[in-house]
Short mmCIF file of C-alpha atoms in Angstrom, two decimals:
data_model
loop_
_atom_site.label_atom_id
_atom_site.label_comp_id
_atom_site.label_asym_id
_atom_site.label_seq_id
_atom_site.Cartn_x
_atom_site.Cartn_y
_atom_site.Cartn_z
CA MET A 9 0.02 -0.03 0.03
CA PRO A 10 1.76 3.31 -1.18
CA LEU A 11 2.40 5.79 1.65
CA MET A 12 0.12 8.63 1.51
CA LEU A 13 0.96 12.37 2.70
CA LEU A 14 -1.91 14.29 4.20
CA SER A 15 -1.29 18.13 2.63
CA LYS A 16 -1.77 20.38 5.42
CA PRO A 17 -4.22 23.42 4.34
CA ILE A 18 -2.51 26.68 3.19
CA LEU A 19 -3.55 29.20 5.42
CA ALA A 20 -3.81 33.01 3.89
CA ALA A 21 -1.25 35.33 5.23
CA GLU A 22 -2.61 37.40 7.22
CA ASP A 23 -3.32 41.29 5.81
CA VAL A 24 -1.43 43.42 8.26
CA PRO A 25 -0.96 46.49 6.46
CA ALA A 26 2.48 48.71 6.90
CA ILE A 27 0.95 52.53 7.48
CA ALA A 28 3.24 55.74 7.42
CA ALA A 29 2.29 58.10 9.74
CA ALA A 30 3.44 61.47 10.81
CA SER A 31 4.88 61.52 14.39
CA SER A 32 2.62 64.09 15.31
CA ILE A 33 -0.47 61.91 15.39
CA LYS A 34 1.63 58.85 17.40
CA PHE A 35 -0.30 58.60 20.39
CA ALA A 36 -4.20 59.48 18.83
CA LEU A 37 -3.37 57.04 16.23
CA ASP A 38 -1.78 54.56 18.46
CA ASP A 39 -5.43 54.54 20.41
CA VAL A 40 -7.43 54.62 17.00
CA ALA A 41 -5.58 51.46 15.87
CA LYS A 42 -6.05 49.78 19.17
CA GLN A 43 -10.01 50.53 18.72
CA PHE A 44 -9.82 49.21 15.14
CA GLN A 45 -8.80 46.24 16.12
CA GLN A 46 -11.05 45.80 18.81
CA ASP A 47 -13.98 46.53 16.31
CA THR A 48 -12.89 44.49 13.59
CA GLY A 49 -10.14 42.33 14.43
CA ALA A 50 -8.11 43.54 12.00
CA ARG A 51 -4.35 44.65 12.59
CA VAL A 52 -1.86 47.56 11.14
CA ARG A 53 1.63 48.02 11.59
CA ILE A 54 2.54 51.94 11.83
CA THR A 55 5.80 53.75 11.39
CA TYR A 56 5.92 57.13 12.63
CA GLY A 57 8.41 59.88 11.36
CA SER A 58 8.57 63.07 9.43
CA SER A 59 6.08 63.68 6.36
CA GLY A 60 8.74 64.71 3.88
CA ASN A 61 10.91 61.47 4.44
CA PHE A 62 7.91 59.23 3.99
CA VAL A 63 7.12 60.83 0.37
CA ALA A 64 10.77 60.09 -0.67
CA GLN A 65 10.42 56.47 0.58
CA ILE A 66 7.47 55.81 -1.06
CA LYS A 67 8.13 57.40 -4.10
CA HIS A 68 11.06 54.80 -3.97
CA GLY A 69 9.00 51.63 -3.54
CA ALA A 70 8.59 51.47 0.16
CA PRO A 71 5.79 49.39 0.88
CA PHE A 72 3.62 51.42 2.78
CA GLU A 73 0.01 51.02 1.81
CA LEU A 74 -1.82 53.96 3.78
CA PHE A 75 0.32 57.47 4.49
CA LEU A 76 -1.01 59.87 6.74
CA SER A 77 0.67 63.10 6.75
CA ALA A 78 1.09 66.30 8.94
CA ASP A 79 0.07 68.49 6.02
CA GLU A 80 -1.61 68.08 3.04
CA ARG A 81 0.89 69.40 0.55
CA TYR A 82 2.77 66.15 0.95
CA THR A 83 0.41 63.64 0.24
CA LYS A 84 -0.80 65.72 -3.05
CA GLN A 85 2.84 65.02 -4.08
CA LEU A 86 2.07 61.49 -4.14
CA THR A 87 -1.29 62.27 -5.96
CA SER A 88 0.42 64.39 -8.64
CA ALA A 89 2.99 61.61 -8.89
CA GLY A 90 0.34 59.21 -9.62
CA GLN A 91 1.25 57.00 -6.64
CA ALA A 92 -1.66 57.37 -4.91
CA LYS A 93 -5.37 56.44 -5.24
CA GLY A 94 -7.12 59.61 -5.50
CA GLU A 95 -6.48 62.78 -3.46
CA GLY A 96 -7.58 61.00 0.24
CA ALA A 97 -9.12 63.06 2.95
CA VAL A 98 -8.11 65.44 5.69
CA TYR A 99 -8.28 63.50 8.53
CA ALA A 100 -7.47 66.21 11.41
CA VAL A 101 -6.41 69.56 11.78
CA GLY A 102 -2.84 70.23 13.58
CA LYS A 103 -2.30 72.64 15.94
CA LEU A 104 1.07 74.23 17.71
CA ALA A 105 1.86 74.49 21.44
CA LEU A 106 4.88 76.26 22.92
CA ALA A 107 6.11 74.10 25.43
CA ALA A 108 8.46 73.88 28.03
CA PRO A 109 9.65 71.60 31.19
CA LYS A 110 8.38 73.06 34.62
CA SER A 111 12.07 73.50 35.74
CA SER A 112 12.46 76.19 32.32
CA PRO A 113 13.11 79.89 33.09
CA LEU A 114 10.94 80.08 29.93
CA GLU A 115 7.62 81.91 30.86
CA LEU A 116 4.83 80.46 28.39
CA ASP A 117 2.59 83.16 26.12
CA GLU A 118 0.91 83.12 23.08
CA GLN A 119 3.15 85.75 21.42
CA LEU A 120 6.55 84.26 22.81
CA ASN A 121 7.13 87.32 25.07
CA GLY A 122 8.85 84.89 27.46
CA VAL A 123 11.24 83.67 24.70
CA LYS A 124 12.20 87.08 23.56
CA GLN A 125 12.92 88.45 27.18
CA LEU A 126 15.27 85.38 27.51
CA ILE A 127 17.07 86.23 24.25
CA GLN A 128 17.22 89.78 25.16
CA HIS A 129 19.02 88.57 28.67
CA GLN A 130 21.26 85.96 26.84
CA GLN A 131 19.61 83.71 28.87
CA LEU A 132 18.08 81.42 26.02
CA LYS A 133 20.15 78.38 25.31
CA ARG A 134 18.52 76.00 23.31
CA PHE A 135 15.20 75.76 21.97
CA ALA A 136 13.82 72.96 19.87
CA ILE A 137 11.57 72.80 16.56
CA ALA A 138 11.11 70.31 14.32
CA ASN A 139 13.18 70.31 11.16
CA PRO A 140 11.29 72.70 8.77
CA ASP A 141 12.96 71.05 5.83
CA HIS A 142 10.93 67.86 5.90
CA ALA A 143 8.52 68.36 8.80
CA PRO A 144 5.30 70.18 8.39
CA TYR A 145 5.31 71.09 12.38
CA GLY A 146 8.84 72.40 11.88
CA GLU A 147 7.65 74.68 8.57
CA ARG A 148 5.05 76.08 10.75
CA ALA A 149 7.06 76.62 13.83
CA GLU A 150 9.31 78.62 11.43
CA GLU A 151 6.70 80.53 10.25
CA VAL A 152 5.23 81.85 13.93
CA LEU A 153 9.14 83.08 14.54
CA LYS A 154 9.26 84.89 11.55
CA ASN A 155 5.74 86.26 12.05
CA LEU A 156 7.05 87.42 14.95
CA ASN A 157 10.20 88.54 14.12
CA LEU A 158 12.28 86.03 16.22
CA TRP A 159 13.54 83.68 13.62
CA GLN A 160 16.92 85.46 12.71
CA THR A 161 17.77 86.11 16.49
CA ILE A 162 16.90 82.90 17.48
CA GLN A 163 18.91 81.15 14.99
CA PRO A 164 22.10 80.02 17.50
CA GLN A 165 19.62 78.73 20.20
CA LEU A 166 17.49 76.60 17.51
CA ILE A 167 17.98 72.57 18.14
CA PHE A 168 16.13 70.84 15.12
CA GLY A 169 14.36 67.37 15.81
CA GLU A 170 14.30 64.93 12.70
CA ASN A 171 10.58 65.22 13.36
CA VAL A 172 8.17 66.75 15.84
CA SER A 173 7.89 63.81 17.99
CA GLN A 174 11.67 64.13 18.67
CA ALA A 175 11.50 67.84 18.93
CA ALA A 176 8.64 67.34 21.62
CA GLN A 177 11.49 65.08 23.63
CA PHE A 178 13.96 67.84 23.04
CA ALA A 179 11.58 70.55 24.54
CA LEU A 180 9.91 68.60 27.43
CA SER A 181 12.72 66.35 28.86
CA GLY A 182 14.76 69.30 29.99
CA SER A 183 17.55 69.18 27.37
CA THR A 184 16.32 72.45 26.24
CA GLN A 185 14.33 75.47 28.03
CA GLY A 186 11.57 75.04 25.67
CA GLY A 187 9.92 74.43 21.84
CA LEU A 188 7.17 74.95 19.48
CA VAL A 189 5.94 71.45 18.80
CA ALA A 190 2.44 69.73 18.47
CA LEU A 191 -0.09 70.57 20.79
CA SER A 192 -1.13 66.47 20.66
CA LEU A 193 2.43 65.86 21.79
CA ALA A 194 2.65 68.78 24.50
CA SER A 195 -0.49 67.71 25.81
CA ALA A 196 -0.35 64.29 26.22
CA GLU A 197 -0.50 62.41 29.54
CA ARG A 198 2.79 61.39 29.83
CA PHE A 199 4.35 65.01 29.40
CA LYS A 200 1.70 66.63 31.70
CA SER A 201 3.10 65.67 35.30
CA ARG A 202 6.95 67.46 33.93
CA ALA A 203 5.85 70.09 31.40
CA ASN A 204 3.75 73.44 30.86
CA TYR A 205 2.35 74.56 27.34
CA VAL A 206 0.28 77.31 25.80
CA VAL A 207 -1.56 76.74 22.40
CA ILE A 208 -0.35 79.18 19.80
CA PRO A 209 -2.41 81.22 17.73
CA GLN A 210 -3.75 79.82 14.70
CA SER A 211 -3.56 83.04 12.84
CA LEU A 212 0.37 82.90 13.35
CA TYR A 213 0.70 79.99 11.04
CA THR A 214 -0.87 78.35 7.93
CA PRO A 215 -3.52 75.65 8.71
CA LEU A 216 -1.73 72.41 9.44
CA LYS A 217 -4.56 70.14 7.24
CA GLN A 218 -3.26 66.83 8.15
CA ARG A 219 -4.37 64.65 4.87
CA MET A 220 -4.28 60.97 4.16
CA VAL A 221 -3.85 59.05 0.99
CA LEU A 222 -4.12 55.14 0.08
CA THR A 223 -0.80 54.10 -1.80
CA LEU A 224 -1.24 52.06 -5.28
CA LYS A 225 -0.27 49.01 -2.98
CA ALA A 226 -2.99 49.40 -0.61
CA GLY A 227 -4.80 46.10 -0.04
CA GLN A 228 -8.25 45.54 1.88
CA THR A 229 -7.41 46.10 5.40
CA ALA A 230 -5.56 49.38 4.46
CA GLU A 231 -8.70 50.62 2.80
CA ASP A 232 -10.66 49.43 5.82
CA PHE A 233 -8.32 51.30 8.15
CA TYR A 234 -8.71 54.61 6.21
CA ASN A 235 -12.37 54.45 6.27
CA TYR A 236 -12.33 53.75 10.01
CA ILE A 237 -10.19 56.86 10.65
CA GLN A 238 -12.89 58.95 9.30
CA THR A 239 -15.91 57.69 11.77
CA ASP A 240 -17.06 59.30 14.51
CA LYS A 241 -15.58 57.35 16.87
CA ALA A 242 -12.01 57.84 15.54
CA GLN A 243 -12.69 61.22 15.06
CA HIS A 244 -13.41 61.63 18.65
CA ILE A 245 -9.93 60.36 19.64
CA PHE A 246 -8.06 62.78 17.45
CA ALA A 247 -10.28 65.89 19.54
CA GLU A 248 -9.12 64.07 22.97
CA TYR A 249 -5.45 65.22 21.81
CA GLY A 250 -6.44 68.56 20.60
CA PHE A 251 -6.65 68.05 16.94
CA GLY A 252 -9.07 70.34 15.22
CA LYS A 253 -11.91 68.92 13.54
CA ALA A 254 -11.59 67.52 9.50
CA ASP A 255 -14.16 69.11 7.47
CA ASN A 256 -13.96 67.26 3.92
#
């Protein structure tokens, strides 16, 4: 009697899409992803970084299926290059905050008068923002400093974070005297005990419309997550982290 081999059933690989997301939304999107998994059973893998760097990576073939940018200018670059499924959707409006460790001599105010005073008395040593070359929150921080006539005078004290998450670490950890960072990071629970912040008036910088797009590699789970982010439940989570409401 010939030996018969029982073949094992071939299991379909689980669809766990790679997601590229701006570091400004880390705390909020982690919560959204957890809720998505609870509600649907599906999982996603999220990599956080600067929006400009992600655009370059996606253009060079990185396997991301969904890109959540800190500024819609970056998603539009992918759409124009034919590397996205349509124009996507605005999922949140980002806001800037002036933040500093509680031990800092920097007095916080909306017009950055405390920053000006420290500069005038040669007491400002290090001030953090995200790199304006590829991080939207860095671009907006530069815009605020220019609008308040501080950009030139603060140059020697500026410390650039690779992305706004790193800038927030610099601004809130005590390695600098403060910085201009994402409100969503400055207001997070983990920083509340050791740092203070004030919200920067939105009249001082161009609105940060945070847009997301599906890439050409997007599968079903990525599309489901994209749709889930636009639900009231997910939008409520973003609002809890200080983001403005998306208006599509």
